[in-house]
Coordinates of C-alpha atoms and ligand atoms in Angstrom, one line a residue:
M1 CA 0.0 0.0 0.0
L2 CA 2.8 2.5 0.9
E3 CA 4.5 1.8 -2.4
T4 CA 1.2 2.5 -4.1
A5 CA 0.8 5.6 -2.2
R6 CA 4.2 6.9 -3.1
E7 CA 3.6 6.2 -6.7
F8 CA 0.3 8.0 -6.6
L9 CA 1.9 11.1 -5.1
L10 CA 4.7 11.0 -7.6
Q11 CA 2.2 11.2 -10.4
I12 CA 0.4 14.2 -9.1
E13 CA 3.5 16.0 -7.9
N14 CA 4.2 16.7 -11.6
Y15 CA 1.1 18.7 -11.7
P16 CA 1.7 22.1 -13.3
I17 CA 0.2 24.4 -10.6
S18 CA 2.8 23.3 -8.1
E19 CA 5.6 24.9 -10.1
K20 CA 7.5 27.9 -8.7
I21 CA 6.2 26.9 -5.3
E22 CA 9.2 28.3 -3.4
Q23 CA 8.9 31.7 -5.0
K24 CA 5.2 32.0 -4.1
L25 CA 5.8 30.9 -0.5
T26 CA 8.6 33.4 0.2
N27 CA 6.5 36.2 -1.2
S28 CA 3.5 35.4 1.0
D29 CA 2.7 36.3 4.5
R30 CA -1.0 35.1 4.5
A31 CA -2.7 32.2 2.9
L32 CA -6.2 30.9 2.4
F33 CA -6.7 27.1 2.7
I34 CA -9.7 26.0 0.6
L35 CA -11.1 22.5 1.2
H36 CA -12.3 20.2 -1.6
D37 CA -16.0 20.8 -0.7
Q38 CA -15.7 24.6 -0.6
L39 CA -15.1 25.3 -4.3
N40 CA -16.7 28.7 -4.7
L41 CA -15.0 32.0 -4.1
E42 CA -18.3 33.9 -4.0
V43 CA -18.8 32.5 -0.5
F44 CA -15.6 33.8 0.9
P45 CA -15.5 37.4 2.4
K46 CA -14.7 40.0 -0.3
E47 CA -12.0 41.6 1.9
V48 CA -10.2 38.3 2.1
L49 CA -10.3 37.8 -1.6
A50 CA -9.4 41.4 -2.5
Q51 CA -5.9 40.8 -1.1
K52 CA -5.3 38.1 -3.7
L53 CA -4.0 35.8 -1.0
L54 CA -2.0 32.7 -1.7
L55 CA -4.6 29.9 -2.1
I56 CA -3.7 26.4 -0.7
F57 CA -5.3 23.2 -2.0
V58 CA -4.7 19.8 -0.5
E59 CA -4.9 16.4 -2.1
S60 CA -5.1 13.9 0.8
L61 CA -4.5 10.3 0.1
K62 CA -5.8 9.3 3.6
Y63 CA -9.1 11.1 2.9
A64 CA -9.2 9.3 -0.4
T65 CA -8.7 6.0 1.2
F66 CA -10.0 6.1 4.8
I67 CA -13.1 4.4 3.4
P68 CA -13.2 2.8 -0.1
H69 CA -15.2 5.8 -1.7
H70 CA -16.8 5.2 -5.0
K71 CA -14.3 5.7 -7.8
Q72 CA -16.5 8.3 -9.4
K73 CA -16.6 10.2 -6.1
L74 CA -12.8 10.2 -6.0
V75 CA -12.6 11.4 -9.6
Y76 CA -15.3 14.0 -9.0
I77 CA -13.7 15.4 -5.9
L78 CA -10.1 15.5 -7.3
S79 CA -10.9 16.7 -10.8
S80 CA -13.3 19.5 -9.6
Q81 CA -10.8 20.7 -7.1
R82 CA -8.0 20.8 -9.8
H83 CA -10.3 22.6 -12.2
F84 CA -11.1 25.1 -9.5
A85 CA -7.5 25.6 -8.5
I86 CA -6.5 26.3 -12.1
A87 CA -9.5 28.7 -12.5
C88 CA -8.4 30.7 -9.4
H89 CA -4.8 30.7 -10.8
Q90 CA -6.2 32.2 -14.0
Q91 CA -8.0 34.8 -12.0
G92 CA -4.7 36.0 -10.6
F93 CA -4.5 34.2 -7.3
P94 CA -1.2 32.6 -6.5
V95 CA -2.0 28.9 -5.9
I96 CA -0.3 25.9 -4.5
N97 CA -1.4 22.3 -4.5
L98 CA -0.1 20.3 -1.5
F99 CA 0.0 16.5 -1.6
T100 CA -0.1 14.3 1.5
E101 CA -0.3 10.7 2.3
G102 CA -2.0 11.9 5.5
F103 CA -5.1 13.9 6.2
H104 CA -5.4 17.6 5.2
A105 CA -4.4 18.9 8.7
E106 CA -1.2 16.9 8.6
V107 CA 0.2 18.7 5.6
I108 CA -1.1 22.0 6.7
A109 CA 0.8 21.5 10.0
D110 CA 4.0 20.8 8.2
F111 CA 3.4 23.8 6.0
L112 CA 2.9 26.2 8.9
A113 CA 6.0 24.8 10.6
Q114 CA 8.1 25.3 7.4
Y115 CA 6.9 28.8 6.6
P116 CA 6.7 30.6 10.0
Q117 CA 5.9 34.0 8.4
I118 CA 2.6 32.8 6.9
K119 CA -0.7 33.3 8.7
L120 CA -3.5 30.9 7.6
T121 CA -7.2 31.5 7.0
Y122 CA -9.7 28.7 6.4
M123 CA -13.4 28.2 6.4
Q124 CA -14.8 25.9 9.0
P125 CA -15.0 22.4 7.5
S126 CA -18.5 20.8 7.2
E127 CA -17.3 17.3 8.1
W128 CA -16.7 16.6 11.8
D129 CA -13.3 14.8 11.5
T130 CA -11.7 17.2 9.2
R131 CA -12.9 20.0 11.4
S132 CA -11.5 18.4 14.6
Q133 CA -8.2 17.7 12.9
M134 CA -7.9 21.3 11.8
L135 CA -8.9 22.7 15.1
A136 CA -6.1 20.7 16.7
L137 CA -3.6 22.8 14.9
N138 CA -4.6 25.6 17.2
D139 CA -2.6 23.9 20.0
Q140 CA 0.5 24.8 18.0
F141 CA -0.3 27.7 15.8
S142 CA -3.3 29.5 17.3
D143 CA -1.9 33.0 16.8
R144 CA -1.4 32.3 13.1
I145 CA -4.8 30.8 12.3
E146 CA -8.1 32.5 11.5
I147 CA -11.3 30.3 11.1
L148 CA -14.1 31.8 9.0
P149 CA -17.7 30.6 9.6
N150 CA -18.9 28.2 7.0
N151 CA -21.0 30.2 4.6
F152 CA -22.1 27.5 2.2
F153 CA -25.5 27.1 3.9
I154 CA -28.6 29.3 4.2
A155 CA -29.6 28.6 7.8
D156 CA -27.5 29.8 10.8
A157 CA -26.8 26.5 12.5
E158 CA -26.0 28.2 15.8
K159 CA -29.5 29.8 15.8
F160 CA -31.3 26.5 15.2
K161 CA -29.1 23.9 16.9
S162 CA -30.7 24.0 20.3
K163 CA -34.1 23.3 18.8
I164 CA -33.1 19.9 17.5
K165 CA -34.9 17.4 19.7
K166 CA -37.8 15.0 19.6
G167 CA -40.9 16.9 18.4
Y168 CA -39.1 19.6 16.4
R169 CA -39.9 18.6 12.9
L170 CA -38.9 19.7 9.5
E171 CA -42.1 21.5 8.8
T172 CA -41.5 24.1 11.6
F173 CA -38.0 24.6 10.5
Y174 CA -38.9 24.9 6.8
R175 CA -41.6 27.5 7.4
E176 CA -39.2 29.6 9.5
L177 CA -36.7 29.5 6.6
R178 CA -39.4 30.4 4.0
K179 CA -40.1 33.5 6.1
Q180 CA -36.5 34.3 6.6
T181 CA -35.6 34.0 2.9
G182 CA -38.9 35.2 1.5
Y183 CA -38.8 32.3 -1.0
L184 CA -42.4 31.6 -2.3
M185 CA -43.8 34.1 0.1
A186 CA -46.2 37.0 -0.6
E187 CA -47.0 39.5 2.1
G188 CA -45.9 37.1 4.8
K189 CA -48.0 34.2 3.5
P190 CA -47.0 31.2 1.4
V191 CA -47.6 31.7 -2.3
G192 CA -50.7 29.8 -3.4
G193 CA -52.0 29.7 0.1
N194 CA -50.4 26.4 1.3
W195 CA -47.0 25.6 2.7
N196 CA -46.9 22.4 0.8
Y197 CA -48.4 20.7 -2.2
D198 CA -47.7 17.1 -1.3
K199 CA -51.2 15.9 -2.2
E200 CA -50.5 16.8 -5.8
N201 CA -47.1 15.1 -5.7
R202 CA -45.8 11.6 -5.2
K203 CA -47.7 10.0 -8.0
A204 CA -46.7 6.7 -9.8
L205 CA -45.2 7.2 -13.2
P206 CA -47.7 6.8 -16.1
K207 CA -46.7 4.0 -18.6
N208 CA -46.1 6.3 -21.6
V209 CA -44.4 9.2 -19.9
V210 CA -41.3 10.5 -21.7
I211 CA -38.3 10.8 -19.4
P212 CA -35.8 13.5 -20.5
T213 CA -32.2 12.5 -20.5
V214 CA -29.7 14.0 -18.1
P215 CA -26.8 15.1 -20.2
E216 CA -23.4 13.5 -19.6
V217 CA -20.3 15.7 -19.6
E218 CA -17.4 14.3 -21.6
P219 CA -14.3 14.1 -19.4
D220 CA -11.7 16.6 -20.5
A221 CA -7.9 16.0 -20.3
I222 CA -7.7 17.0 -16.6
T223 CA -10.5 14.6 -15.7
Q224 CA -9.0 11.8 -17.9
E225 CA -5.7 12.2 -16.0
V226 CA -7.6 11.8 -12.7
I227 CA -9.6 8.8 -14.0
E228 CA -6.3 7.1 -14.9
L229 CA -4.9 7.9 -11.4
V230 CA -7.8 6.4 -9.7
K231 CA -7.9 3.4 -12.0
N232 CA -4.3 2.7 -11.5
Y233 CA -3.7 3.5 -7.9
L234 CA -7.0 3.0 -6.1
P235 CA -8.4 -0.1 -7.9
D236 CA -10.1 -1.4 -4.8
A237 CA -12.4 1.6 -4.5
F238 CA -16.1 0.9 -4.9
G239 CA -18.2 1.1 -8.1
R240 CA -17.6 1.5 -11.8
L241 CA -15.6 4.3 -13.4
D242 CA -16.4 3.9 -17.1
K243 CA -19.7 5.8 -16.8
F244 CA -18.3 9.0 -15.3
G245 CA -20.2 11.9 -16.9
Y246 CA -20.5 14.5 -14.1
A247 CA -19.6 18.2 -14.6
V248 CA -16.4 19.2 -12.8
T249 CA -16.7 23.0 -13.2
R250 CA -19.2 25.6 -12.0
D251 CA -20.1 26.7 -15.5
R252 CA -21.0 23.2 -16.7
A253 CA -22.8 22.6 -13.4
L254 CA -24.9 25.8 -14.0
E255 CA -25.7 24.6 -17.5
L256 CA -26.9 21.3 -16.1
A257 CA -29.0 23.2 -13.5
Q258 CA -30.6 25.2 -16.2
I259 CA -31.4 22.1 -18.2
F260 CA -33.1 20.6 -15.2
I261 CA -35.2 23.7 -14.8
E262 CA -36.2 23.7 -18.4
T263 CA -36.8 19.9 -18.9
R264 CA -37.5 18.1 -15.6
L265 CA -38.6 20.5 -12.9
A266 CA -42.1 20.8 -14.2
N267 CA -42.6 17.0 -13.4
F268 CA -40.3 16.9 -10.4
G269 CA -43.1 17.2 -7.8
A270 CA -45.5 14.8 -9.4
Y271 CA -43.0 11.9 -9.8
E272 CA -40.7 12.7 -6.9
D273 CA -41.4 9.3 -5.3
A274 CA -41.7 7.2 -8.4
I275 CA -39.3 4.3 -9.3
K276 CA -38.7 2.8 -12.8
V277 CA -36.3 -0.1 -13.5
G278 CA -33.4 1.1 -15.6
A279 CA -34.2 4.8 -15.2
P280 CA -31.9 6.1 -12.5
F281 CA -32.6 9.8 -12.6
L282 CA -36.3 10.2 -13.7
F283 CA -37.2 13.9 -13.1
H284 CA -34.7 14.4 -10.2
S285 CA -32.2 17.3 -10.5
V286 CA -29.0 15.2 -10.0
L287 CA -27.5 18.4 -8.6
S288 CA -26.7 17.4 -5.0
I289 CA -23.3 16.5 -6.2
Y290 CA -22.6 20.0 -7.2
L291 CA -24.3 21.6 -4.2
N292 CA -22.3 19.6 -1.8
N293 CA -18.8 20.8 -2.9
G294 CA -19.8 24.4 -3.6
L295 CA -19.9 24.4 -7.4
L296 CA -23.5 25.4 -7.0
L297 CA -25.0 27.3 -4.2
P298 CA -28.4 26.5 -2.5
Q299 CA -29.7 30.0 -2.9
E300 CA -29.1 30.2 -6.6
L301 CA -30.9 26.9 -7.3
C302 CA -33.9 28.1 -5.2
E303 CA -33.9 31.4 -7.1
M304 CA -33.6 29.7 -10.5
A305 CA -36.6 27.5 -9.7
I306 CA -38.7 30.4 -8.4
A307 CA -37.8 32.5 -11.5
A308 CA -39.1 29.6 -13.7
Y309 CA -42.3 29.6 -11.6
E310 CA -42.7 33.4 -12.0
Q311 CA -42.4 33.0 -15.7
N312 CA -45.1 30.4 -15.7
T313 CA -42.9 27.6 -17.1
V314 CA -43.3 25.3 -14.1
P315 CA -46.2 24.6 -11.7
L316 CA -46.2 25.5 -8.0
N317 CA -46.4 21.9 -6.7
S318 CA -43.1 21.2 -8.4
V319 CA -41.3 24.3 -7.4
E320 CA -42.4 24.2 -3.8
G321 CA -41.4 20.5 -3.7
F322 CA -38.0 21.3 -4.9
I323 CA -37.5 24.3 -2.6
R324 CA -38.7 22.1 0.3
Q325 CA -35.8 19.7 -0.5
I326 CA -33.1 22.3 -0.6
L327 CA -34.3 25.0 1.8
G328 CA -36.0 22.5 4.0
W329 CA -34.4 19.1 4.2
R330 CA -30.9 20.0 3.2
E331 CA -30.6 22.8 5.6
Y332 CA -32.4 20.9 8.3
V333 CA -30.1 17.8 8.2
R334 CA -27.1 20.1 8.4
V335 CA -28.4 21.7 11.5
Y336 CA -29.2 18.3 12.9
Y337 CA -25.6 17.2 12.3
E338 CA -24.2 20.2 14.1
A339 CA -26.6 19.5 17.0
Q340 CA -26.1 15.7 17.3
M341 CA -22.4 15.1 16.5
P342 CA -20.5 13.2 17.5
Q343 CA -22.6 11.0 19.8
V344 CA -25.2 10.2 17.0
R345 CA -22.5 8.3 15.0
E346 CA -22.9 5.3 17.4
S347 CA -26.7 5.3 17.6
N348 CA -28.4 2.1 17.2
Y349 CA -31.9 2.3 18.7
F350 CA -33.2 -1.1 17.7
E351 CA -29.9 -2.7 18.6
F352 CA -29.5 -4.4 15.2
F353 CA -26.2 -6.2 14.7
N354 CA -26.6 -8.0 11.4
N355 CA -23.8 -7.3 8.8
L356 CA -24.8 -5.3 5.8
P357 CA -25.8 -7.9 3.2
Q358 CA -23.2 -8.6 0.4
L359 CA -25.7 -7.4 -2.3
F360 CA -25.0 -3.8 -1.3
W361 CA -21.5 -4.3 -2.7
D362 CA -22.3 -6.3 -5.9
A363 CA -26.1 -5.9 -6.6
N364 CA -26.2 -9.7 -6.8
T365 CA -29.8 -10.4 -5.8
D366 CA -33.0 -11.5 -7.3
L367 CA -35.0 -8.9 -5.3
L368 CA -35.4 -6.6 -8.4
C369 CA -36.1 -3.3 -6.6
L370 CA -32.8 -3.8 -4.6
K371 CA -30.9 -5.0 -7.7
D372 CA -31.9 -1.9 -9.7
A373 CA -31.1 0.5 -6.9
I374 CA -27.7 -0.9 -6.2
T375 CA -26.9 -1.2 -10.0
N376 CA -27.5 2.6 -10.2
V377 CA -25.2 3.2 -7.3
L378 CA -22.4 1.0 -8.8
N379 CA -22.9 2.7 -12.3
Y380 CA -23.2 6.3 -11.2
G381 CA -22.6 6.7 -7.4
Y382 CA -26.2 7.8 -7.4
S383 CA -29.7 6.6 -6.8
H384 CA -32.6 8.9 -6.2
H385 CA -34.1 9.6 -2.9
I386 CA -36.9 7.1 -2.8
Q387 CA -34.6 4.2 -3.7
R388 CA -32.2 5.4 -0.9
L389 CA -35.1 5.6 1.6
M390 CA -37.8 3.1 0.7
V391 CA -35.7 0.4 -0.9
L392 CA -32.2 0.3 0.4
S393 CA -32.7 1.6 4.0
N394 CA -36.0 0.0 4.3
F395 CA -34.5 -3.4 3.4
S396 CA -31.6 -2.9 5.7
T397 CA -33.9 -2.1 8.7
L398 CA -36.3 -4.9 8.0
T399 CA -33.4 -7.4 7.9
N400 CA -32.1 -6.1 11.3
T401 CA -28.9 -4.7 9.8
D402 CA -26.6 -2.7 11.9
P403 CA -27.5 1.0 10.9
R404 CA -23.9 2.0 11.5
Q405 CA -22.8 -0.4 8.8
L406 CA -25.5 1.1 6.5
N407 CA -24.2 4.6 7.3
H408 CA -20.7 3.6 6.4
W409 CA -21.9 2.2 3.1
F410 CA -23.9 5.3 2.2
W411 CA -20.9 7.5 3.0
L412 CA -18.6 5.7 0.6
A413 CA -21.1 4.6 -2.1
Y414 CA -22.5 8.0 -3.3
V415 CA -20.8 10.8 -5.2
D416 CA -22.8 13.4 -3.2
A417 CA -22.0 11.8 0.2
Y418 CA -20.4 13.9 2.9
E419 CA -20.9 13.0 6.5
W420 CA -23.0 16.1 7.4
V421 CA -25.7 15.2 4.9
E422 CA -25.5 11.4 4.6
L423 CA -25.4 10.6 8.4
P424 CA -28.6 12.4 9.4
N425 CA -30.4 10.8 6.4
V426 CA -29.3 7.3 7.4
L427 CA -29.2 7.3 11.2
G428 CA -32.0 9.9 11.6
M429 CA -34.4 9.7 8.8
S430 CA -34.2 6.2 7.4
T431 CA -33.4 3.8 10.1
F432 CA -34.7 5.5 13.3
A433 CA -31.3 4.7 14.9
D434 CA -31.4 8.0 16.8
A435 CA -34.6 6.9 18.6
G436 CA -36.8 9.4 16.8
I437 CA -35.1 12.7 17.0
L438 CA -35.3 13.3 13.3
A439 CA -38.3 11.2 12.2
S440 CA -41.5 10.6 14.0
K441 CA -41.6 6.9 13.1
P442 CA -39.5 4.4 11.2
Y443 CA -39.6 4.6 7.5
V444 CA -40.5 1.0 6.7
S445 CA -43.0 -0.5 4.3
G446 CA -44.0 -3.8 2.7
G447 CA -43.9 -4.6 -1.0
N448 CA -47.2 -2.8 -1.6
Y449 CA -45.7 0.6 -1.4
I450 CA -42.9 -0.3 -3.8
N451 CA -45.4 -1.9 -6.1
K452 CA -47.6 1.2 -6.1
M453 CA -44.7 3.5 -6.8
S454 CA -42.7 1.4 -9.3
N455 CA -42.7 -1.1 -12.2
C456 CA -40.3 -3.4 -10.3
C457 CA -42.7 -5.9 -9.0
S458 CA -44.3 -7.0 -12.3
Q459 CA -40.9 -8.1 -13.4
C460 CA -39.6 -9.6 -10.1
T461 CA -39.3 -13.3 -9.4
Y462 CA -41.1 -12.7 -6.0
D463 CA -44.8 -12.3 -5.9
V464 CA -45.8 -9.0 -4.3
K465 CA -49.3 -10.2 -3.7
Q466 CA -48.2 -13.1 -1.6
K467 CA -47.8 -12.4 2.1
T468 CA -45.8 -15.3 3.4
G469 CA -43.8 -18.3 2.0
S470 CA -40.9 -18.8 -0.2
S471 CA -42.2 -17.1 -3.3
A472 CA -43.8 -14.1 -1.4
C473 CA -42.2 -10.7 -1.6
P474 CA -39.8 -10.6 1.4
F475 CA -40.7 -7.0 2.1
N476 CA -44.2 -8.2 3.0
Y477 CA -43.6 -10.6 5.9
L478 CA -40.5 -8.6 7.0
Y479 CA -42.6 -5.5 7.4
W480 CA -45.2 -7.1 9.6
N481 CA -42.6 -8.9 11.6
F482 CA -40.9 -5.6 12.2
V483 CA -44.2 -4.0 13.3
D484 CA -44.7 -6.8 15.7
Q485 CA -41.2 -6.7 17.2
H486 CA -40.8 -3.0 17.4
R487 CA -44.3 -1.9 18.1
H488 CA -43.2 0.7 20.7
S489 CA -41.6 2.8 17.9
F490 CA -44.9 3.2 16.1
I491 CA -46.5 4.9 19.1
E492 CA -46.8 8.6 18.2
N493 CA -48.0 11.2 20.6
G494 CA -49.2 8.5 22.9
R495 CA -51.4 7.0 20.2
V496 CA -51.0 3.4 18.9
S497 CA -50.7 3.6 15.1
L498 CA -53.1 2.0 12.6
M499 CA -50.3 -0.4 11.7
I500 CA -50.2 -2.1 15.1
R501 CA -53.9 -2.4 15.0
A502 CA -53.8 -4.0 11.6
Y503 CA -51.2 -6.5 12.8
E504 CA -53.3 -7.3 15.9
N505 CA -56.3 -8.0 13.6
K506 CA -54.4 -10.8 11.8
T507 CA -55.2 -14.4 12.7
E508 CA -52.8 -16.4 14.9
D509 CA -51.9 -18.6 11.8
E510 CA -51.0 -15.5 9.8
K511 CA -48.8 -14.2 12.6
I512 CA -47.0 -17.5 12.9
A513 CA -46.4 -17.6 9.1
I514 CA -45.0 -14.0 9.2
R515 CA -42.7 -14.9 12.0
D516 CA -41.5 -18.1 10.3
S517 CA -40.9 -16.6 6.9
S518 CA -39.0 -13.7 8.5
T519 CA -36.8 -15.8 10.7
H520 CA -36.1 -18.1 7.7
F521 CA -35.3 -15.2 5.3
I522 CA -33.1 -13.2 7.8
K523 CA -31.2 -16.4 8.9
N524 CA -30.5 -17.6 5.4
F525 CA -30.2 -14.4 3.5
K526 CA -26.8 -14.0 1.9
S527 CA -27.4 -11.9 -1.2
Ligands
LIG601 C1 -30.5 7.0 3.2 C2 -30.3 8.3 2.6 C3 -29.0 8.8 2.4 C4 -28.8 10.0 1.7 N1 -27.5 10.4 1.6 C5 -27.3 11.6 1.0 C6 -26.0 12.1 0.8 O1 -25.0 11.5 1.1 N2 -25.8 13.4 0.1 C7 -26.9 14.1 -0.2 O2 -26.7 15.2 -0.8 N3 -28.2 13.7 0.1 C8 -28.4 12.5 0.6 N4 -29.7 12.0 0.8 C9 -30.8 12.9 0.5 C10 -31.4 12.8 -1.0 O3 -31.7 11.4 -1.2 C11 -30.4 13.3 -2.0 O4 -30.0 14.6 -1.7 C12 -30.9 13.3 -3.4 O5 -31.4 12.0 -3.8 C13 -29.9 13.7 -4.4 O6 -30.3 13.6 -5.7 P1 -30.8 14.8 -6.6 O7 -29.9 15.9 -6.6 O8 -31.3 14.3 -7.8 O9 -32.0 15.3 -5.6 P2 -33.5 15.9 -6.0 O10 -34.5 14.8 -5.7 O11 -33.5 16.6 -7.3 O12 -33.7 17.0 -4.8 C14 -33.2 18.3 -4.9 C15 -32.1 18.6 -3.9 O13 -32.7 18.6 -2.6 C16 -31.7 18.3 -1.6 N5 -32.3 17.2 -0.8 C17 -33.4 16.4 -1.1 N6 -33.7 15.6 -0.1 C18 -32.7 15.8 0.8 C19 -32.5 15.2 2.1 N7 -33.2 14.3 2.6 N8 -31.3 15.6 2.7 C20 -30.5 16.6 2.2 N9 -30.8 17.2 1.0 C21 -31.8 16.8 0.4 C22 -30.5 17.8 -2.4 O14 -29.5 18.8 -2.3 C23 -31.0 17.6 -3.8 O15 -30.0 17.9 -4.8 C24 -29.9 10.8 1.4 C25 -31.2 10.3 1.6 C26 -31.4 9.1 2.2 C27 -32.8 8.6 2.4
LIG602 S1 -41.9 -8.1 -5.4 FE1 -40.9 -7.4 -3.6 S2 -38.7 -7.8 -3.9 FE2 -39.7 -7.9 -5.9 S3 -39.5 -5.8 -6.7 FE3 -41.5 -5.9 -5.7 S4 -41.0 -5.2 -3.6 FE4 -39.1 -5.7 -4.5

């Protein structure tokens, strides 16, 4: 591994922007360290940028390998950072690219020790570990370090943090943010009279609906170079690389955002929860990737969507649905992360200890809904929200899988995965591992839900109409088994849910069959 690491570094050390490094360093007394997920100068204070400070970028081998990130995620992170560094250089900033076998903070420490005249500014990292490692530098260099607040989000996390506890739900937070930003508000009231239009959304996909394509971006020479690096030096990383087609610059990401607004946003709301075999993107934006490393900013996407609504090109239910995801969910999970870390990382409310099934690594399964979702992840480092929530996480919970293993998988498997956004979605929203701080009840369902929202079941070897037995859809009996075994988690506001009553109404024979089928499936399930 060490030899591989050295070779990896040797390759990238020839990179053009690290030339004349000494000259830049002796001429500088202040530097700005920009992390790989902070690639947007608009967010940095004008007075900092006006000084045309030396900009430092770090390529950290340990960050690239501490979990076996999807190959496309590695290419995306490295290539977009390199493109950004070059763009800054072209705008007149002196730029250096530091390489390290360690984490970012290790090379920054060496750098500060080597150039004692340089004072360093950086923006607070979004991810906990990077933040802690950087903070530890203060022990040695506190008088030379300035930390800027993280400006990549709309909500002030400090203001909302203390509210994150059981009972404080997304809806309250979202309405406050709507008022704060004025998005889709008119004279203090929500545009159209309602805060949400969910009843017009969440439809199944009609058979003959035409799904617009999401354009693929041809990798340029810089991306090709990074693809070769990852292929040669990190072959054990997760997923396929040959389908890489993401944008790696802000300009191209903005073009893709515009294409989404023009071709898919109108149907975004209606088909937000639909699933179709072989159609990974449907009417989703596929923009989280760019939002999460700063190529796109949340405000500008909300404003682009609102502008389209004001020009009458898209309906209110879709625009509100889209704003709710970005201004609501995305901001909410980030505040949750700030409030709940680090203790939430170890949460496992149901005390599930089964290993993550092998199928999460290779898509080798005959449960078609699962196969399709994981195939999308292997191919693109992406699957849309409802596959993440109602297929992958649902299955993981129903098979008593350790939610921390699922969390680890989601962190490495998706191109848009950074811990601040992935962890709350997995341990909070999807698996109820946090005991109901984020979600009011576990997101679990039987095959009926998947059948209603998708075309998977009609092509699957399992029968979604059968409730128990070897050819029945496993989601069916696993769901009722879960309701039976974890009934306390369905008690909301002191009221027993309809689900528990429905289970109680089953005959004793039915209950035995559910238990037997579930025990047999969980015990024998390999892939
Ligand atoms: C188990 C699980 C894991 C997830 N892991 C991640 C992750 O690692 N990174 C990530 O960005 N999102 C994550 N999400 C949230 C959501 O699924 C993705 O943001 C979305 O699927 C990204 O695809 P898109 O850009 O096409 O989104 P769209 O469906 O087009 O939604 C628009 C935007 O809204 C935001 N958004 C929507 N839902 C959420 C949400 N629940 N939390 C945060 N932002 C949201 C995203 O920025 C997204 O780009 C996860 C959800 C679940 C259930
Ligand atoms: S029948 Fe069950 S396992 Fe098969 S696709 Fe439908 S929900 Fe998934």
